[in-house]
Amino acid sequence: MPEELTIIYPTLDLFIYDLRSGLGQDSNKLNQNLKNFWQKVYNQPQYNKLGKQLDEELLGELAKAENPEASFVELLGSKQIEFFEQPLDGYYYPLQLGDTYALQVDCSGRFSDGDSQHDNQPQPISNIKLIQQEIFAHIGGKDVKGNIGQTWVMWGQLTPDIQRESSIEQVAKECYAHLTNDPNWERDFDHQGEFLTASVFEFWRPAASLDAYDDSYHLLILLFPHSFPLSIIQEQIAKAYPQLLRLFYYRHKITWAYYQSHYYKAVLKKDYVSVKKSIQKISQFSNNLDFSSNTSSQVSANQIEKVGSSENNSTLANVLPNKVNNVNSGKLKQLEQTLTHTLNILTDYAINLSGLNAQAYTIKINIGNYQKRVNQIVTKHGENDRKFLEEFSNFATERYQGEVEAESAYLSTGLTLLENLIKTIEGISNIEQTKSDRQLENLIAATGVGVGTASIIASTFPTVVQEFTRLYGIKVDKNQFPLAEPISNLLIVLLFSLGLGGLAGWGSWKIMRSRSHSNSARVRNRADNA
């Protein structure tokens, strides 16, 4: 049976990140976020050196340390860390990073005598599993995770006999196998490089979906050569921890935003289908209206999509027929319902598109922050670290940022389609209203002409009537019927004035109606030639 591999001073760190304040979260949700985070530190009184138990009083004191305007706050103040209970060699280091809680949980096993450190003798690699179990117990169980993400970092010093690359890789494989319940090197191994003079192996198992985001897994294994004194290694690691806290924070903000974008994309794509269906519905609706005989006045869905667009500056008058003979109340009601439904879609679509754009912005900003942090690490620890650290930022820029920005640009066209659809619906309604108003105006004008003509006839015709009745006198005894002649004259004037007035009004209405048809024809001809 082969001898078990050993390692010197194996140490395990868990960097865990939780959302502190999300957009639109109320005070109850913020208080719950606060409680969930601190339960990882004060899970049980026996798991911290001072035996503290999380209660409302302690939670209130801890909340006072937060600063919503700050980007970096050490939540335990000058104390900085909360030590594990003896004889464990471990601690909690809680931070506020902007809108996020960050927690580093460090453990390197047990003191040899409750006071002094290990004697730095090689230990079986299997001890790493025991250290991980201690960390799980101290944060509340292995199922407790950060809702933004988490990273495990294991480091240790190689024994003198481990020098060849193949041997170093074998140690890494053993460490990895003890730190995951479902080891699969080919699936999880991401890449290998150099960091802080150590051989570093990165393992990454991305989540399959947003719902399975907690199943993601990220692990770094740093194996330092035996030629370096352990004290120098510990000093380098201590200096690197603050940088790694921020670096992993940016990394998980990027991946978290990317998976959040999946939700917005799914909702927007569903709404996009509804938008296209509404366009087809309005196209069919407009083409079923009672237009004039000019068949070129049909409205296509493609025309609706282009109304008011930057590529086509035509107005609705160039797209829709200007002569609608009749739209019954039922169709107008249907049009109103479609408009209301479209406005609701527009509101939801705009909100979700804004959410998608916010995720794209979060990814872009944090890729920039990640790269700045890489530059700081390289400045402090050496250029050799750059290649390994930039693997993720290069991937995130090409895959995450590129994909989300492309989806955002594509789905933004849906907002334009919705706006154009609403313009089209309003245009159909306005055309019908304009038609009704124009018909009423023509009727009023024609009536006015008729009344005016009748008035003129009534004022000038009595003289003519008197001459007419003088030539053809009415054979009535004026003494017996003194009102016969005035009444007959009045009736003759009234009949002539109404007749001529009606004829003039009818003629005026025909002329104005003919002019309206001519104007509509000219509009349609311009639309056909456009």
Short mmCIF file of C-alpha atoms in Angstrom, two decimals:
data_model
loop_
_atom_site.label_atom_id
_atom_site.label_comp_id
_atom_site.label_asym_id
_atom_site.label_seq_id
_atom_site.Cartn_x
_atom_site.Cartn_y
_atom_site.Cartn_z
CA MET A 1 0.00 0.00 0.00
CA PRO A 2 1.54 3.35 -1.03
CA GLU A 3 2.50 5.70 1.76
CA GLU A 4 0.07 8.58 2.34
CA LEU A 5 1.26 11.96 1.08
CA THR A 6 2.00 14.60 3.69
CA ILE A 7 2.17 18.40 3.80
CA ILE A 8 3.51 20.98 6.25
CA TYR A 9 1.24 23.47 8.02
CA PRO A 10 -1.90 22.95 5.90
CA THR A 11 -4.20 25.96 6.23
CA LEU A 12 -7.66 26.50 4.85
CA ASP A 13 -9.49 29.79 4.28
CA LEU A 14 -13.08 30.35 3.24
CA PHE A 15 -13.95 33.70 1.63
CA ILE A 16 -17.71 34.10 1.68
CA TYR A 17 -19.82 36.97 0.27
CA ASP A 18 -23.43 37.94 1.04
CA LEU A 19 -25.61 40.74 -0.27
CA ARG A 20 -25.97 43.43 2.39
CA SER A 21 -28.43 45.74 0.64
CA GLY A 22 -30.16 44.99 -2.62
CA LEU A 23 -32.08 47.42 -4.82
CA GLY A 24 -35.59 47.95 -3.45
CA GLN A 25 -35.07 45.93 -0.26
CA ASP A 26 -36.98 47.25 2.76
CA SER A 27 -35.77 47.52 6.35
CA ASN A 28 -37.07 44.05 7.27
CA LYS A 29 -35.05 42.47 4.47
CA LEU A 30 -31.95 44.46 5.40
CA ASN A 31 -32.26 43.31 9.02
CA GLN A 32 -32.63 39.71 7.84
CA ASN A 33 -29.49 40.09 5.68
CA LEU A 34 -27.64 41.41 8.74
CA LYS A 35 -28.77 38.53 10.93
CA ASN A 36 -27.99 35.86 8.32
CA PHE A 37 -24.45 37.19 7.95
CA TRP A 38 -23.60 37.42 11.64
CA GLN A 39 -25.01 33.98 12.32
CA LYS A 40 -21.99 32.68 10.42
CA VAL A 41 -19.73 34.28 13.04
CA TYR A 42 -21.73 33.82 16.23
CA ASN A 43 -23.40 30.58 15.28
CA GLN A 44 -22.82 28.95 18.68
CA PRO A 45 -21.18 30.42 21.81
CA GLN A 46 -18.77 27.48 22.01
CA TYR A 47 -17.38 28.37 18.56
CA ASN A 48 -15.76 31.66 19.50
CA LYS A 49 -13.12 32.45 22.10
CA LEU A 50 -15.33 34.77 24.16
CA GLY A 51 -18.39 32.50 24.05
CA LYS A 52 -20.67 35.15 22.50
CA GLN A 53 -24.24 34.28 21.50
CA LEU A 54 -26.00 36.24 18.75
CA ASP A 55 -29.04 38.01 20.21
CA GLU A 56 -30.89 41.24 19.47
CA GLU A 57 -28.62 43.30 21.73
CA LEU A 58 -25.42 42.02 20.11
CA LEU A 59 -26.98 42.37 16.64
CA GLY A 60 -27.80 46.00 17.37
CA GLU A 61 -24.22 46.70 18.43
CA LEU A 62 -22.83 45.02 15.32
CA ALA A 63 -25.17 46.99 13.05
CA LYS A 64 -23.74 50.27 14.34
CA ALA A 65 -20.41 49.50 12.70
CA GLU A 66 -21.90 49.59 9.19
CA ASN A 67 -21.54 52.63 6.95
CA PRO A 68 -23.79 52.62 3.86
CA GLU A 69 -21.61 55.24 2.17
CA ALA A 70 -18.31 53.40 2.70
CA SER A 71 -16.67 50.89 0.36
CA PHE A 72 -14.56 49.21 3.09
CA VAL A 73 -15.45 48.78 6.78
CA GLU A 74 -13.91 46.41 9.33
CA LEU A 75 -17.08 45.42 11.16
CA LEU A 76 -15.31 44.50 14.42
CA GLY A 77 -13.51 47.84 14.55
CA SER A 78 -10.02 47.89 15.97
CA LYS A 79 -10.48 44.35 17.19
CA GLN A 80 -10.67 43.26 13.52
CA ILE A 81 -11.02 39.51 14.10
CA GLU A 82 -12.92 37.09 16.31
CA PHE A 83 -10.79 34.10 17.33
CA PHE A 84 -11.97 30.52 17.39
CA GLU A 85 -12.16 28.83 20.76
CA GLN A 86 -8.99 27.15 22.01
CA PRO A 87 -7.26 24.92 21.18
CA LEU A 88 -8.24 25.68 17.55
CA ASP A 89 -5.96 27.92 15.49
CA GLY A 90 -8.54 29.93 13.57
CA TYR A 91 -10.49 33.19 13.32
CA TYR A 92 -13.30 35.15 11.62
CA TYR A 93 -12.61 38.42 9.80
CA PRO A 94 -15.90 40.21 8.85
CA LEU A 95 -16.02 43.19 6.47
CA GLN A 96 -18.45 45.47 4.71
CA LEU A 97 -17.50 45.99 1.06
CA GLY A 98 -20.00 48.52 -0.26
CA ASP A 99 -23.34 46.74 -0.61
CA THR A 100 -21.82 43.36 0.33
CA TYR A 101 -20.83 41.52 3.48
CA ALA A 102 -17.51 39.68 3.24
CA LEU A 103 -16.19 37.11 5.68
CA GLN A 104 -12.84 35.35 5.83
CA VAL A 105 -12.81 32.20 7.95
CA ASP A 106 -9.28 30.88 8.57
CA CYS A 107 -8.22 27.65 10.24
CA SER A 108 -4.96 25.67 10.33
CA GLY A 109 -5.92 22.97 12.78
CA ARG A 110 -5.26 22.68 16.48
CA PHE A 111 -2.60 24.04 18.77
CA SER A 112 -0.25 21.39 20.04
CA ASP A 113 -0.70 22.41 23.64
CA GLY A 114 -3.35 25.14 23.59
CA ASP A 115 -0.70 27.83 23.61
CA SER A 116 2.02 27.33 21.04
CA GLN A 117 1.76 26.64 17.31
CA HIS A 118 2.31 23.28 15.64
CA ASP A 119 5.83 21.95 15.60
CA ASN A 120 5.60 22.26 11.81
CA GLN A 121 6.04 18.57 11.20
CA PRO A 122 4.51 17.04 8.06
CA GLN A 123 0.88 15.98 8.43
CA PRO A 124 -1.27 13.60 6.40
CA ILE A 125 -3.07 15.48 3.64
CA SER A 126 -6.30 13.93 4.92
CA ASN A 127 -6.11 16.38 7.86
CA ILE A 128 -7.33 19.04 5.43
CA LYS A 129 -10.74 17.39 5.52
CA LEU A 130 -10.82 17.73 9.31
CA ILE A 131 -9.95 21.43 9.06
CA GLN A 132 -12.74 21.97 6.54
CA GLN A 133 -15.20 20.24 8.88
CA GLU A 134 -14.18 22.64 11.65
CA ILE A 135 -14.92 25.60 9.38
CA PHE A 136 -18.29 24.14 8.42
CA ALA A 137 -19.18 23.74 12.09
CA HIS A 138 -18.12 27.32 12.86
CA ILE A 139 -20.29 28.92 10.16
CA GLY A 140 -23.39 26.83 10.86
CA GLY A 141 -23.00 23.78 8.61
CA LYS A 142 -21.77 22.76 5.17
CA ASP A 143 -25.01 23.94 3.58
CA VAL A 144 -24.41 27.54 4.70
CA LYS A 145 -23.14 29.54 1.72
CA GLY A 146 -22.83 33.10 0.53
CA ASN A 147 -25.62 34.22 -1.77
CA ILE A 148 -23.14 36.12 -3.95
CA GLY A 149 -20.45 33.45 -3.87
CA GLN A 150 -17.57 31.87 -2.00
CA THR A 151 -14.01 30.72 -2.58
CA TRP A 152 -11.88 28.19 -0.74
CA VAL A 153 -8.12 28.74 -0.53
CA MET A 154 -5.91 25.94 0.76
CA TRP A 155 -2.18 26.47 1.20
CA GLY A 156 0.68 24.52 2.67
CA GLN A 157 4.39 23.78 2.37
CA LEU A 158 5.65 20.79 0.39
CA THR A 159 7.91 18.23 2.03
CA PRO A 160 11.55 18.04 0.85
CA ASP A 161 10.93 14.99 -1.35
CA ILE A 162 8.25 16.76 -3.42
CA GLN A 163 10.07 18.72 -6.13
CA ARG A 164 9.11 17.36 -9.53
CA GLU A 165 6.12 18.86 -11.34
CA SER A 166 4.32 15.52 -11.50
CA SER A 167 4.73 15.01 -7.77
CA ILE A 168 3.42 18.51 -7.03
CA GLU A 169 0.38 17.82 -9.19
CA GLN A 170 -0.24 14.59 -7.32
CA VAL A 171 -0.27 16.49 -4.01
CA ALA A 172 -2.73 18.97 -5.53
CA LYS A 173 -4.98 16.13 -6.64
CA GLU A 174 -4.96 14.64 -3.14
CA CYS A 175 -5.82 18.00 -1.57
CA TYR A 176 -8.62 18.58 -4.08
CA ALA A 177 -10.09 15.12 -3.49
CA HIS A 178 -10.36 15.81 0.26
CA LEU A 179 -11.99 19.22 -0.22
CA THR A 180 -14.96 18.27 -2.40
CA ASN A 181 -17.68 15.70 -2.01
CA ASP A 182 -17.83 15.03 -5.73
CA PRO A 183 -14.25 15.14 -7.05
CA ASN A 184 -13.80 15.15 -10.82
CA TRP A 185 -10.44 16.58 -11.88
CA GLU A 186 -11.22 16.76 -15.59
CA ARG A 187 -14.48 18.61 -14.93
CA ASP A 188 -13.37 21.05 -12.24
CA PHE A 189 -9.71 21.75 -13.01
CA ASP A 190 -9.44 25.20 -14.59
CA HIS A 191 -5.75 26.04 -14.90
CA GLN A 192 -2.36 26.01 -13.20
CA GLY A 193 0.15 28.78 -12.64
CA GLU A 194 2.34 30.59 -10.16
CA PHE A 195 1.26 32.85 -7.33
CA LEU A 196 3.38 34.15 -4.44
CA THR A 197 6.17 31.77 -5.59
CA ALA A 198 3.79 28.85 -5.01
CA SER A 199 2.49 26.39 -7.56
CA VAL A 200 -1.21 27.23 -7.74
CA PHE A 201 -4.04 25.05 -9.03
CA GLU A 202 -7.47 26.53 -9.66
CA PHE A 203 -10.70 24.55 -9.70
CA TRP A 204 -13.98 26.02 -10.82
CA ARG A 205 -17.38 24.44 -11.21
CA PRO A 206 -19.77 27.13 -12.52
CA ALA A 207 -23.44 26.90 -11.65
CA ALA A 208 -25.70 25.27 -14.22
CA SER A 209 -28.35 27.98 -13.77
CA LEU A 210 -29.43 30.84 -11.54
CA ASP A 211 -31.60 28.48 -9.47
CA ALA A 212 -28.55 26.26 -8.89
CA TYR A 213 -26.18 29.16 -8.17
CA ASP A 214 -25.36 27.81 -4.70
CA ASP A 215 -23.93 24.69 -6.33
CA SER A 216 -21.03 26.60 -7.89
CA TYR A 217 -17.59 25.74 -6.55
CA HIS A 218 -14.30 27.67 -6.56
CA LEU A 219 -11.04 26.45 -5.01
CA LEU A 220 -7.40 27.53 -5.10
CA ILE A 221 -4.61 25.23 -3.87
CA LEU A 222 -1.24 26.91 -3.23
CA LEU A 223 1.73 24.60 -2.67
CA PHE A 224 4.90 26.38 -1.55
CA PRO A 225 8.35 24.83 -2.11
CA HIS A 226 10.20 23.46 0.90
CA SER A 227 13.15 25.73 0.11
CA PHE A 228 11.22 28.74 1.39
CA PRO A 229 11.21 29.24 5.18
CA LEU A 230 7.72 28.76 6.62
CA SER A 231 7.91 32.16 8.35
CA ILE A 232 8.43 33.89 4.97
CA ILE A 233 5.52 31.96 3.49
CA GLN A 234 3.24 32.98 6.37
CA GLU A 235 4.29 36.60 5.96
CA GLN A 236 3.54 36.55 2.22
CA ILE A 237 0.15 34.95 2.77
CA ALA A 238 -0.76 37.46 5.49
CA LYS A 239 0.01 40.34 3.12
CA ALA A 240 -1.93 38.71 0.29
CA TYR A 241 -5.12 38.04 2.26
CA PRO A 242 -6.51 41.64 2.02
CA GLN A 243 -5.84 41.63 -1.73
CA LEU A 244 -7.49 38.26 -2.17
CA LEU A 245 -10.54 39.37 -0.19
CA ARG A 246 -11.15 42.17 -2.70
CA LEU A 247 -10.13 40.13 -5.74
CA PHE A 248 -12.60 37.34 -4.96
CA TYR A 249 -15.25 39.95 -4.15
CA TYR A 250 -14.99 41.39 -7.67
CA ARG A 251 -14.94 37.91 -9.16
CA HIS A 252 -18.13 36.83 -7.44
CA LYS A 253 -19.89 40.13 -8.20
CA ILE A 254 -19.15 39.44 -11.87
CA THR A 255 -20.43 35.86 -11.83
CA TRP A 256 -23.43 36.79 -9.66
CA ALA A 257 -24.43 39.60 -12.07
CA TYR A 258 -24.01 37.26 -15.03
CA TYR A 259 -26.37 34.68 -13.56
CA GLN A 260 -28.80 37.41 -12.50
CA SER A 261 -28.88 38.52 -16.13
CA HIS A 262 -30.27 35.08 -17.04
CA TYR A 263 -33.49 35.95 -15.21
CA TYR A 264 -33.94 39.26 -17.01
CA LYS A 265 -33.11 37.73 -20.40
CA ALA A 266 -35.69 34.97 -19.93
CA VAL A 267 -38.46 37.42 -18.99
CA LEU A 268 -37.57 39.86 -21.77
CA LYS A 269 -37.49 37.15 -24.42
CA LYS A 270 -40.94 36.02 -23.33
CA ASP A 271 -42.24 39.59 -23.55
CA TYR A 272 -40.51 40.01 -26.91
CA VAL A 273 -42.67 37.20 -28.30
CA SER A 274 -45.77 39.03 -27.01
CA VAL A 275 -44.58 42.20 -28.71
CA LYS A 276 -44.27 40.46 -32.08
CA LYS A 277 -47.72 38.91 -31.67
CA SER A 278 -49.23 42.32 -30.85
CA ILE A 279 -47.63 43.80 -33.97
CA GLN A 280 -49.16 41.07 -36.12
CA LYS A 281 -52.52 41.59 -34.40
CA ILE A 282 -52.55 45.34 -35.06
CA SER A 283 -51.41 44.77 -38.64
CA GLN A 284 -54.33 42.41 -39.22
CA PHE A 285 -56.70 44.78 -37.42
CA SER A 286 -55.77 47.77 -39.58
CA ASN A 287 -56.02 45.73 -42.78
CA ASN A 288 -59.51 44.54 -41.82
CA LEU A 289 -60.82 48.08 -41.51
CA ASP A 290 -63.11 49.50 -44.25
CA PHE A 291 -60.54 51.42 -46.27
CA SER A 292 -61.08 53.01 -49.69
CA SER A 293 -60.71 50.94 -52.83
CA ASN A 294 -57.01 51.71 -53.11
CA THR A 295 -55.52 48.34 -52.09
CA SER A 296 -52.06 49.83 -51.69
CA SER A 297 -53.23 51.23 -48.34
CA GLN A 298 -52.71 47.91 -46.56
CA VAL A 299 -50.48 48.14 -43.46
CA SER A 300 -47.80 45.52 -42.88
CA ALA A 301 -46.22 44.49 -39.58
CA ASN A 302 -42.88 45.58 -41.01
CA GLN A 303 -44.25 49.09 -41.57
CA ILE A 304 -45.54 49.22 -37.99
CA GLU A 305 -42.12 48.21 -36.67
CA LYS A 306 -40.50 51.07 -38.60
CA VAL A 307 -42.87 53.87 -37.56
CA GLY A 308 -40.77 56.71 -36.22
CA SER A 309 -37.57 54.67 -36.34
CA SER A 310 -34.24 56.30 -37.05
CA GLU A 311 -34.00 54.36 -40.31
CA ASN A 312 -37.42 55.51 -41.50
CA ASN A 313 -38.52 59.01 -40.62
CA SER A 314 -42.00 58.58 -42.10
CA THR A 315 -44.93 59.54 -39.94
CA LEU A 316 -47.99 57.47 -39.32
CA ALA A 317 -49.86 59.40 -42.05
CA ASN A 318 -47.47 57.88 -44.61
CA VAL A 319 -48.13 54.39 -43.32
CA LEU A 320 -51.83 54.22 -42.47
CA PRO A 321 -54.62 54.99 -44.98
CA ASN A 322 -56.09 58.43 -44.49
CA LYS A 323 -59.61 57.34 -45.39
CA VAL A 324 -61.37 55.06 -42.96
CA ASN A 325 -65.01 54.76 -43.92
CA ASN A 326 -66.24 53.03 -40.80
CA VAL A 327 -64.91 51.57 -37.57
CA ASN A 328 -67.58 50.10 -35.38
CA SER A 329 -67.57 50.54 -31.63
CA GLY A 330 -66.63 46.88 -31.07
CA LYS A 331 -63.41 47.22 -33.05
CA LEU A 332 -62.54 50.46 -31.30
CA LYS A 333 -63.05 48.73 -27.95
CA GLN A 334 -60.74 45.95 -29.10
CA LEU A 335 -58.19 48.58 -30.10
CA GLU A 336 -58.40 50.21 -26.65
CA GLN A 337 -57.85 46.83 -24.95
CA THR A 338 -54.83 46.13 -27.14
CA LEU A 339 -53.39 49.55 -26.29
CA THR A 340 -53.86 48.95 -22.54
CA HIS A 341 -52.22 45.53 -22.80
CA THR A 342 -49.33 46.98 -24.81
CA LEU A 343 -48.78 49.75 -22.26
CA ASN A 344 -48.56 47.14 -19.49
CA ILE A 345 -46.01 45.17 -21.51
CA LEU A 346 -44.07 48.38 -22.15
CA THR A 347 -43.86 49.13 -18.42
CA ASP A 348 -42.65 45.63 -17.50
CA TYR A 349 -40.33 45.47 -20.48
CA ALA A 350 -38.68 48.79 -19.60
CA ILE A 351 -38.17 47.71 -15.98
CA ASN A 352 -36.67 44.34 -16.92
CA LEU A 353 -34.49 45.88 -19.64
CA SER A 354 -33.20 48.34 -17.06
CA GLY A 355 -32.41 45.35 -14.80
CA LEU A 356 -30.49 43.63 -17.60
CA ASN A 357 -28.55 46.81 -18.35
CA ALA A 358 -27.72 47.13 -14.65
CA GLN A 359 -26.21 43.62 -14.66
CA ALA A 360 -24.18 44.47 -17.77
CA TYR A 361 -22.90 47.58 -16.01
CA THR A 362 -22.08 45.61 -12.85
CA ILE A 363 -20.06 43.11 -14.89
CA LYS A 364 -18.18 45.85 -16.72
CA ILE A 365 -17.35 47.84 -13.58
CA ASN A 366 -16.18 44.82 -11.61
CA ILE A 367 -14.02 43.50 -14.44
CA GLY A 368 -12.30 46.88 -14.34
CA ASN A 369 -11.95 46.67 -10.54
CA TYR A 370 -10.64 43.12 -10.79
CA GLN A 371 -7.97 44.19 -13.26
CA LYS A 372 -6.94 47.12 -11.07
CA ARG A 373 -6.57 44.73 -8.12
CA VAL A 374 -4.45 42.39 -10.23
CA ASN A 375 -2.17 45.31 -11.03
CA GLN A 376 -1.83 46.11 -7.33
CA ILE A 377 -1.00 42.49 -6.49
CA VAL A 378 1.58 42.31 -9.26
CA THR A 379 3.16 45.55 -8.05
CA LYS A 380 3.54 44.13 -4.54
CA HIS A 381 4.34 40.49 -5.25
CA GLY A 382 5.87 40.30 -8.72
CA GLU A 383 5.00 40.17 -12.41
CA ASN A 384 4.98 36.36 -12.42
CA ASP A 385 1.54 36.39 -10.76
CA ARG A 386 -0.14 38.33 -13.59
CA LYS A 387 -0.75 35.53 -16.08
CA PHE A 388 -2.51 33.31 -13.57
CA LEU A 389 -4.66 36.09 -12.13
CA GLU A 390 -5.72 37.52 -15.49
CA GLU A 391 -7.17 34.24 -16.73
CA PHE A 392 -10.52 35.01 -15.15
CA SER A 393 -10.74 38.67 -16.20
CA ASN A 394 -9.95 37.74 -19.80
CA PHE A 395 -12.61 35.04 -19.72
CA ALA A 396 -15.20 37.31 -18.07
CA THR A 397 -14.59 40.10 -20.58
CA GLU A 398 -14.99 37.85 -23.58
CA ARG A 399 -17.76 35.60 -22.33
CA TYR A 400 -19.77 37.35 -19.62
CA GLN A 401 -19.50 40.98 -20.62
CA GLY A 402 -19.67 40.29 -24.35
CA GLU A 403 -22.70 38.04 -24.03
CA VAL A 404 -24.75 40.25 -21.71
CA GLU A 405 -24.03 43.44 -23.68
CA ALA A 406 -24.99 41.72 -26.95
CA GLU A 407 -28.23 40.43 -25.42
CA SER A 408 -28.98 43.88 -24.02
CA ALA A 409 -28.48 45.51 -27.43
CA TYR A 410 -30.70 42.93 -29.13
CA LEU A 411 -33.49 43.08 -26.56
CA SER A 412 -33.44 46.89 -26.56
CA THR A 413 -35.04 46.72 -30.00
CA GLY A 414 -38.12 45.28 -28.29
CA LEU A 415 -38.58 48.57 -26.44
CA THR A 416 -38.49 50.44 -29.76
CA LEU A 417 -41.02 48.00 -31.23
CA LEU A 418 -43.34 48.57 -28.29
CA GLU A 419 -43.09 52.34 -28.60
CA ASN A 420 -43.78 52.15 -32.34
CA LEU A 421 -46.70 49.80 -31.75
CA ILE A 422 -48.26 52.26 -29.31
CA LYS A 423 -47.77 55.06 -31.86
CA THR A 424 -49.53 52.93 -34.46
CA ILE A 425 -52.49 52.14 -32.22
CA GLU A 426 -52.83 55.79 -31.24
CA GLY A 427 -52.54 56.74 -34.91
CA ILE A 428 -55.41 54.49 -35.97
CA SER A 429 -57.56 55.95 -33.19
CA ASN A 430 -56.57 59.53 -34.12
CA ILE A 431 -57.33 58.94 -37.80
CA GLU A 432 -60.80 57.67 -36.95
CA GLN A 433 -61.37 60.63 -34.63
CA THR A 434 -60.12 63.04 -37.29
CA LYS A 435 -62.41 61.44 -39.89
CA SER A 436 -65.44 61.79 -37.61
CA ASP A 437 -64.55 65.41 -36.79
CA ARG A 438 -64.06 66.23 -40.49
CA GLN A 439 -67.43 64.73 -41.45
CA LEU A 440 -69.12 66.75 -38.72
CA GLU A 441 -67.35 69.92 -39.84
CA ASN A 442 -68.44 69.35 -43.46
CA LEU A 443 -72.03 68.82 -42.35
CA ILE A 444 -72.01 71.99 -40.24
CA ALA A 445 -70.44 73.98 -43.08
CA ALA A 446 -72.96 72.68 -45.63
CA THR A 447 -75.81 73.44 -43.25
CA GLY A 448 -74.44 76.94 -42.79
CA VAL A 449 -74.37 77.50 -46.55
CA GLY A 450 -77.95 76.24 -46.85
CA VAL A 451 -79.18 78.40 -43.96
CA GLY A 452 -77.36 81.44 -45.37
CA THR A 453 -78.80 80.89 -48.82
CA ALA A 454 -82.28 80.44 -47.39
CA SER A 455 -81.89 83.64 -45.36
CA ILE A 456 -80.87 85.62 -48.44
CA ILE A 457 -83.75 84.20 -50.45
CA ALA A 458 -86.18 84.91 -47.63
CA SER A 459 -85.05 88.56 -47.37
CA THR A 460 -85.13 89.35 -51.15
CA PHE A 461 -87.94 87.13 -52.43
CA PRO A 462 -91.01 88.88 -50.89
CA THR A 463 -90.80 91.69 -53.51
CA VAL A 464 -90.73 89.14 -56.29
CA VAL A 465 -93.65 87.29 -54.73
CA GLN A 466 -95.69 90.48 -54.49
CA GLU A 467 -95.15 91.14 -58.23
CA PHE A 468 -96.01 87.52 -58.96
CA THR A 469 -99.26 87.58 -57.01
CA ARG A 470 -100.15 90.91 -58.56
CA LEU A 471 -99.99 89.35 -62.04
CA TYR A 472 -101.75 86.21 -60.88
CA GLY A 473 -103.98 87.40 -58.11
CA ILE A 474 -105.53 85.01 -55.68
CA LYS A 475 -109.30 84.81 -56.24
CA VAL A 476 -110.28 85.21 -52.59
CA ASP A 477 -112.57 87.75 -50.99
CA LYS A 478 -110.18 89.91 -49.00
CA ASN A 479 -112.93 91.18 -46.78
CA GLN A 480 -113.96 87.67 -45.84
CA PHE A 481 -110.35 86.27 -45.71
CA PRO A 482 -108.02 89.25 -45.02
CA LEU A 483 -105.00 86.98 -44.14
CA ALA A 484 -105.16 84.75 -47.20
CA GLU A 485 -102.81 86.79 -49.34
CA PRO A 486 -100.09 87.36 -46.62
CA ILE A 487 -100.17 83.69 -45.68
CA SER A 488 -99.89 82.56 -49.27
CA ASN A 489 -96.99 84.93 -49.83
CA LEU A 490 -95.27 83.60 -46.66
CA LEU A 491 -95.70 80.02 -47.75
CA ILE A 492 -94.34 80.74 -51.21
CA VAL A 493 -91.28 82.55 -49.73
CA LEU A 494 -90.73 79.78 -47.17
CA LEU A 495 -90.91 76.98 -49.73
CA PHE A 496 -88.65 78.72 -52.22
CA SER A 497 -86.06 79.71 -49.56
CA LEU A 498 -85.95 76.24 -48.00
CA GLY A 499 -85.73 74.57 -51.38
CA LEU A 500 -82.95 76.79 -52.70
CA GLY A 501 -81.16 76.72 -49.31
CA GLY A 502 -81.29 72.92 -49.20
CA LEU A 503 -80.03 72.72 -52.78
CA ALA A 504 -77.13 75.07 -51.97
CA GLY A 505 -76.25 73.12 -48.80
CA TRP A 506 -76.31 69.78 -50.63
CA GLY A 507 -74.09 71.17 -53.38
CA SER A 508 -71.60 72.54 -50.84
CA TRP A 509 -71.45 69.19 -49.01
CA LYS A 510 -70.78 67.36 -52.29
CA ILE A 511 -67.96 69.77 -53.17
CA MET A 512 -66.28 69.46 -49.71
CA ARG A 513 -66.66 65.69 -49.75
CA SER A 514 -65.03 65.55 -53.18
CA ARG A 515 -62.14 67.68 -51.95
CA SER A 516 -61.64 65.37 -48.91
CA HIS A 517 -61.42 62.37 -51.21
CA SER A 518 -58.90 64.18 -53.41
CA ASN A 519 -56.74 65.02 -50.37
CA SER A 520 -56.85 61.37 -49.20
CA ALA A 521 -55.82 60.19 -52.65
CA ARG A 522 -52.85 62.55 -52.69
CA VAL A 523 -51.74 61.29 -49.24
CA ARG A 524 -51.97 57.69 -50.41
CA ASN A 525 -50.03 58.47 -53.57
CA ARG A 526 -47.26 60.03 -51.48
CA ALA A 527 -47.23 56.92 -49.25
CA ASP A 528 -47.03 54.65 -52.31
CA ASN A 529 -44.14 56.64 -53.76
CA ALA A 530 -42.23 56.80 -50.46
#
